[in-house]
Structure formats: C-alpha cells, structure tokens
Amino acid sequence: MKWQRKDILAIEDMSVEEIRQILHTAKVMKEILMRPIKKLPTLKGKSVVNLFYEASTRTRTSFEMAGKVLGADTTSIAVAQSSVSKGESLYDTAKTIQAMRADLVILRHPSSGSANFLADILDAGVINAGDGQHEHPTQALLDIFTMEERLGAIEGKNVVIVGDVLHSRVARSNAWGLQKLGVNVTLVGPPTLLPVEMEGLGVKMSHNLDSALLGADVVMALRLQLERQKSGLFPSLREYSHLYGLTTERLKKTGKQSIVLHPGPMNRGVEISDDVADGVDSLIERQVTNGVAIRMALIYLLIGGASNVVA
Ligand code: CP
C-alpha cells in the first residue's frame, strides 16, 4: 500500500491497515538498527527538526537517532534557549523552521491538539511526539510492536494498563490502537485518576488492580505524573503504591507468565518495584530499542518519497 499521510497525529484516526504498514516497516527497520554498522543513505538530503516544549529523553533522542540511521539531517531545538523564551508563538516558530526547508517537524507540546494545529499550517510533515493529555501515537506503536515481538498475534489477548490514566496520553493512544487490533484493554487506577469518559473508548475500567490482573497477558504500568497534578488526587504515595504499584507478588495474580511494560521514565518504588522493572518479564529496555525502529519507520514512510514502501 502506498503511504498517503503527511502527518502522524493520533492513533484514533488511523486505520488498521496503516497501523499494520507501520509495524511491518518497523520490523525491517529493526533489522537495520541491529546491524553493527547502522547507517543508510536513504534519506540523505532530508531534514528532520525536533521541537520539544516538554522534557523528553526517550522520544526526542530516538527520533534523532532514527533520522540519523536513515541518513537524514536531524536538529533538536532547545526550546528554553530559543526565541520561544522571548515570547515567539508556536505558529511563528513552526513557520520559521519550515522556512529553513525542514521536511519533517516532530512536536512535543503541553497543549492537546497542538500537533493538529501545526499539521494544518505546515506543508512539512508533522509527527505528534505527545500533545498534552491527548495522544502519544509513536509510544503506542512501539508498545504494540513490543507486545507482538514477544507474544506473536495479539488479537484476543488481555492488556491491563494501570496508573495515572487521567494524565496519560500513552494510555489513550494504546487504548485506541490495541482495540483496533482486537485486544481486550482494561484500565485500572483510583477513581480520581481514571476519568469516566474513558469508558467511551470501549475499554473495561477497574479500581481494583488485584482482580483486574487475572488473565492479563500484558501489564503496563503508567508513570504517576506528579508534575501535572494540581491538587491531591490520592491520599499519599505510600497508599497509591500499596494499591496500584506493580510488585512481584502482585504480578503472580495474572496466573500466567505476563510481560511488563512501562513507557518511562519510571518512578521506581511508586508505580513499579525494582524487581519487576528489572525482572525477567520486563520488556522496558526492549521498548526503548523498538522506539527507534518505530520512529525510523515513521520518518521513512513520511518523507521517504516514491520509495517509501518496504517489501
Ligand atoms: N515515553 C516517553 O515519552 O518518554 P520521554 O518523556 O523520555 O520521551
């Protein structure tokens, strides 16, 4: 299938065929990434600009590495040292980047809908690297890729996503993507961090992690986003951890050999214990590696030109 989209903004508006094409392309990209010499001339002459208004280690670095492996020129704008600090708007900043002939802009921004806004005004492609509490599509794609790499076909599997769902764009993107692929999704968290409107996504919801875990093939812990919390949404970290933290003992409640994911960065000892994070069932480092492969696939599909389909 010839790739049609200029932008990657949300999993919600993606078809199953598009998701499958990205996952298939990422498989080829991962083979390239795992080579001792991982450098291709494929995107020589193309330029990719990272524009991150929020902190990031994994997403920003992996986009940079992904572009470089494919031969593109990648630039990261340090927003704090840019003219944004002088009050320049997102509109003017993005137009300025485009005037420098960027082919692709990767945007992380605290406002939901900011990536759609940029996509509408730029001729260059836009990839949403996380917009407010809306979506983090590339994270969900790498999560799904990681699940399939370990489990094979995931249709009919049970995925439990536990934690700060309220603030989690990762949970939203995964809920959309996994359900499109026929996966049963259960979101778990305290009532204050599990918005009722998430039921509209068609997922199951639970406040009881221990019972929700039974039969889970995948358990994904979410970061407690303390920086986004304006008032006390739970009594204490200790109580939150007691009820919703992933521990080795608690994982046994799945009744099977489940895999553990976390998008990172982790609050160790809060939503996940050290022994689970570093245990044999944890694929957290694998997620990071696969993040580069997924982002290689997306950059390739969006700006690879006429050759942007892999066999
Ligand atoms: N998962 C994720 O988005 O991590 P970063 O904030 O480090 O990019």
Coordinates of C-alpha atoms in Angstrom, one line a residue, residues 44-276:
K44 CA 20.2 11.9 2.5
G45 CA 19.3 15.5 1.9
K46 CA 16.2 15.4 4.0
S47 CA 16.0 17.3 7.3
V48 CA 14.1 16.5 10.5
V49 CA 13.6 19.0 13.3
N50 CA 12.7 18.1 16.9
L51 CA 10.7 20.8 18.5
F52 CA 10.0 19.8 22.1
Y53 CA 8.3 22.1 24.5
E54 CA 8.4 19.4 27.3
A55 CA 11.2 17.4 28.7
S56 CA 12.0 14.1 27.0
T57 CA 14.8 11.5 26.9
R58 CA 13.4 8.5 25.0
T59 CA 11.2 10.2 22.4
R60 CA 13.5 13.0 21.4
T61 CA 16.7 11.0 21.3
S62 CA 15.1 8.1 19.5
F63 CA 13.7 10.4 16.8
E64 CA 17.2 11.9 16.4
M65 CA 18.8 8.5 16.2
A66 CA 16.2 7.2 13.8
G67 CA 16.7 10.1 11.4
K68 CA 20.5 9.7 11.5
V69 CA 20.4 6.0 10.8
L70 CA 18.4 6.7 7.7
G71 CA 20.8 9.4 6.6
A72 CA 18.7 12.4 7.3
D73 CA 20.0 15.6 8.9
T74 CA 18.4 15.9 12.4
T75 CA 18.3 19.0 14.5
S76 CA 16.9 19.4 18.0
I77 CA 15.7 22.9 19.1
A78 CA 16.4 23.6 22.8
V79 CA 13.2 25.5 23.4
A80 CA 14.4 27.2 26.6
Q81 CA 17.3 28.7 24.6
S82 CA 15.2 29.5 21.6
S83 CA 13.2 32.6 20.7
V84 CA 10.2 30.9 22.4
S85 CA 11.7 32.3 25.6
K86 CA 11.2 35.8 24.0
G87 CA 7.5 35.0 23.5
E88 CA 7.6 33.7 20.0
S89 CA 4.4 31.8 19.3
L90 CA 4.2 28.1 18.2
Y91 CA 2.8 29.3 14.8
D92 CA 5.8 31.6 14.2
T93 CA 8.3 29.1 15.5
A94 CA 7.0 26.4 13.2
K95 CA 6.8 28.7 10.2
T96 CA 10.4 29.7 10.8
I97 CA 11.5 26.1 10.9
Q98 CA 9.6 25.4 7.7
A99 CA 11.3 28.5 6.0
M100 CA 14.6 26.7 6.7
R101 CA 13.3 23.9 4.5
A102 CA 12.7 21.3 7.1
D103 CA 10.9 18.2 5.7
L104 CA 9.5 17.0 8.9
V105 CA 8.8 18.5 12.3
I106 CA 8.5 16.3 15.4
L107 CA 6.4 18.2 18.1
R108 CA 6.0 17.6 21.8
H109 CA 3.8 20.2 23.4
P110 CA 1.8 20.5 26.6
S111 CA -1.4 21.5 24.8
S112 CA -3.8 18.9 23.4
G113 CA -4.3 19.5 19.7
S114 CA -1.1 21.4 19.1
A115 CA 0.2 18.8 16.6
N116 CA -3.0 19.0 14.6
F117 CA -2.6 22.8 14.6
L118 CA 0.9 22.6 13.2
A119 CA -0.1 20.0 10.6
D120 CA -2.8 22.3 9.3
I121 CA -0.4 25.3 8.8
L122 CA 2.7 23.5 7.6
D123 CA 3.5 21.9 4.2
A124 CA 6.2 19.9 6.0
G125 CA 5.1 16.7 7.7
V126 CA 4.3 16.7 11.5
I127 CA 4.7 13.9 13.9
N128 CA 3.0 14.2 17.3
A129 CA 5.5 13.2 20.0
G130 CA 3.0 13.8 22.7
D131 CA 0.4 16.6 22.9
G132 CA -1.0 17.4 26.4
Q133 CA -3.2 14.6 27.7
H134 CA -4.4 13.8 24.2
E135 CA -2.2 11.2 22.4
H136 CA 1.3 9.9 22.1
P137 CA 0.9 7.8 19.0
T138 CA 4.5 6.8 18.5
Q139 CA 4.7 5.4 22.0
A140 CA 1.6 3.2 21.4
L141 CA 3.0 1.9 18.2
L142 CA 6.3 0.9 19.9
D143 CA 4.3 -0.7 22.7
I144 CA 2.2 -2.7 20.2
F145 CA 5.4 -3.7 18.3
T146 CA 7.0 -4.9 21.5
M147 CA 3.9 -6.9 22.5
E148 CA 3.8 -8.6 19.1
E149 CA 7.5 -9.3 19.1
R150 CA 7.2 -11.3 22.3
L151 CA 3.6 -12.7 22.0
G152 CA 3.1 -13.1 18.3
A153 CA -0.5 -12.3 17.3
I154 CA -2.1 -10.1 20.0
E155 CA -5.8 -10.4 18.9
G156 CA -7.8 -11.6 21.8
K157 CA -5.0 -11.0 24.3
N158 CA -5.7 -9.1 27.6
V159 CA -3.8 -6.0 28.4
V160 CA -4.0 -4.2 31.7
I161 CA -2.9 -0.6 31.9
V162 CA -2.6 0.7 35.4
G163 CA -1.8 4.0 37.0
D164 CA -2.3 7.7 36.3
V165 CA -4.7 7.2 33.3
L166 CA -6.1 10.7 33.8
H167 CA -2.9 12.4 32.6
S168 CA -1.8 9.7 30.3
R169 CA -1.6 10.3 26.6
V170 CA 0.1 6.9 26.4
A171 CA -3.0 5.2 27.8
R172 CA -5.3 6.9 25.3
S173 CA -3.2 6.0 22.3
N174 CA -2.7 2.5 23.5
A175 CA -6.5 2.1 24.2
W176 CA -7.3 3.2 20.6
G177 CA -4.6 1.1 18.9
L178 CA -5.0 -2.1 20.9
Q179 CA -8.7 -2.2 20.5
K180 CA -8.4 -1.6 16.7
L181 CA -6.2 -4.8 16.7
G182 CA -8.8 -6.8 18.7
V183 CA -7.1 -6.7 22.1
N184 CA -9.1 -6.6 25.3
V185 CA -8.0 -3.5 27.3
T186 CA -8.6 -2.9 31.0
L187 CA -7.7 0.5 32.5
V188 CA -7.0 0.5 36.2
G189 CA -6.5 3.2 38.7
P190 CA -8.0 5.1 41.6
P191 CA -11.3 6.9 40.8
T192 CA -9.6 10.3 40.8
L193 CA -7.1 9.1 38.1
L194 CA -9.5 7.1 36.0
P195 CA -11.8 9.5 34.1
V196 CA -15.3 8.1 33.4
E197 CA -15.2 9.4 29.9
M198 CA -12.5 6.8 29.1
E199 CA -15.4 4.3 29.0
G200 CA -16.3 5.9 25.7
L201 CA -13.2 4.2 24.2
G202 CA -14.9 0.9 24.7
V203 CA -12.3 -0.3 27.3
K204 CA -13.1 -2.0 30.6
M205 CA -12.4 0.0 33.8
S206 CA -11.5 -1.1 37.3
H207 CA -10.3 0.4 40.5
N208 CA -9.1 -3.0 41.8
L209 CA -5.8 -4.0 40.4
D210 CA -5.6 -7.4 42.0
S211 CA -8.8 -8.6 40.4
A212 CA -8.1 -6.9 37.1
L213 CA -4.8 -8.7 36.7
L214 CA -6.3 -12.2 36.5
G215 CA -5.6 -13.5 32.9
A216 CA -3.5 -10.5 31.8
D217 CA -1.0 -11.2 29.1
V218 CA 0.5 -7.8 29.3
V219 CA 0.7 -5.4 32.3
M220 CA 1.6 -1.8 31.5
A221 CA 2.4 0.5 34.4
L222 CA 2.0 4.2 33.8
R223 CA 4.1 6.9 35.4
L224 CA 2.4 8.9 38.2
Q225 CA 2.6 12.4 36.6
L226 CA 3.1 14.4 39.7
E227 CA 4.1 17.5 37.7
R228 CA 0.6 17.6 36.1
Q229 CA -1.3 17.2 39.4
K230 CA -2.7 20.4 40.8
S231 CA -4.2 19.1 43.9
G232 CA -4.0 15.9 46.0
L233 CA -5.7 13.2 43.8
F234 CA -4.8 10.4 46.3
P235 CA -4.0 10.4 50.0
S236 CA -0.3 9.5 49.8
L237 CA 2.3 8.0 47.6
R238 CA 2.6 5.1 50.1
E239 CA -1.1 4.3 49.8
Y240 CA -1.1 4.7 46.0
S241 CA 1.8 2.4 45.8
H242 CA 0.2 -0.1 48.1
L243 CA -3.0 -0.3 46.0
Y244 CA -1.6 0.3 42.4
G245 CA 2.1 -0.4 42.5
L246 CA 3.4 -3.4 40.5
T247 CA 5.3 -5.8 42.6
T248 CA 6.5 -9.4 42.0
E249 CA 3.9 -10.7 44.4
R250 CA 1.1 -8.8 42.7
L251 CA 2.2 -9.9 39.2
K252 CA 1.5 -13.5 40.2
K253 CA -2.2 -12.6 40.3
T254 CA -2.2 -12.8 36.5
G255 CA -2.0 -16.5 36.8
K256 CA 0.3 -16.7 33.7
Q257 CA 3.7 -15.5 32.5
S258 CA 2.8 -12.0 31.7
I259 CA 5.0 -9.3 30.2
V260 CA 5.6 -6.0 31.8
L261 CA 5.8 -2.7 30.0
H262 CA 6.3 0.9 31.2
P263 CA 6.7 3.9 28.8
G264 CA 9.2 5.6 31.1
P265 CA 10.5 7.5 32.9
M266 CA 9.7 5.3 35.9
N267 CA 9.0 6.3 39.5
R268 CA 10.7 3.2 41.0
G269 CA 9.1 2.2 44.2
V270 CA 5.9 4.0 43.4
E271 CA 4.1 2.5 40.3
I272 CA 6.7 -0.3 39.8
S273 CA 9.1 -2.1 42.1
D274 CA 12.8 -2.5 41.2
D275 CA 12.5 -6.3 41.0
V276 CA 9.6 -6.0 38.5

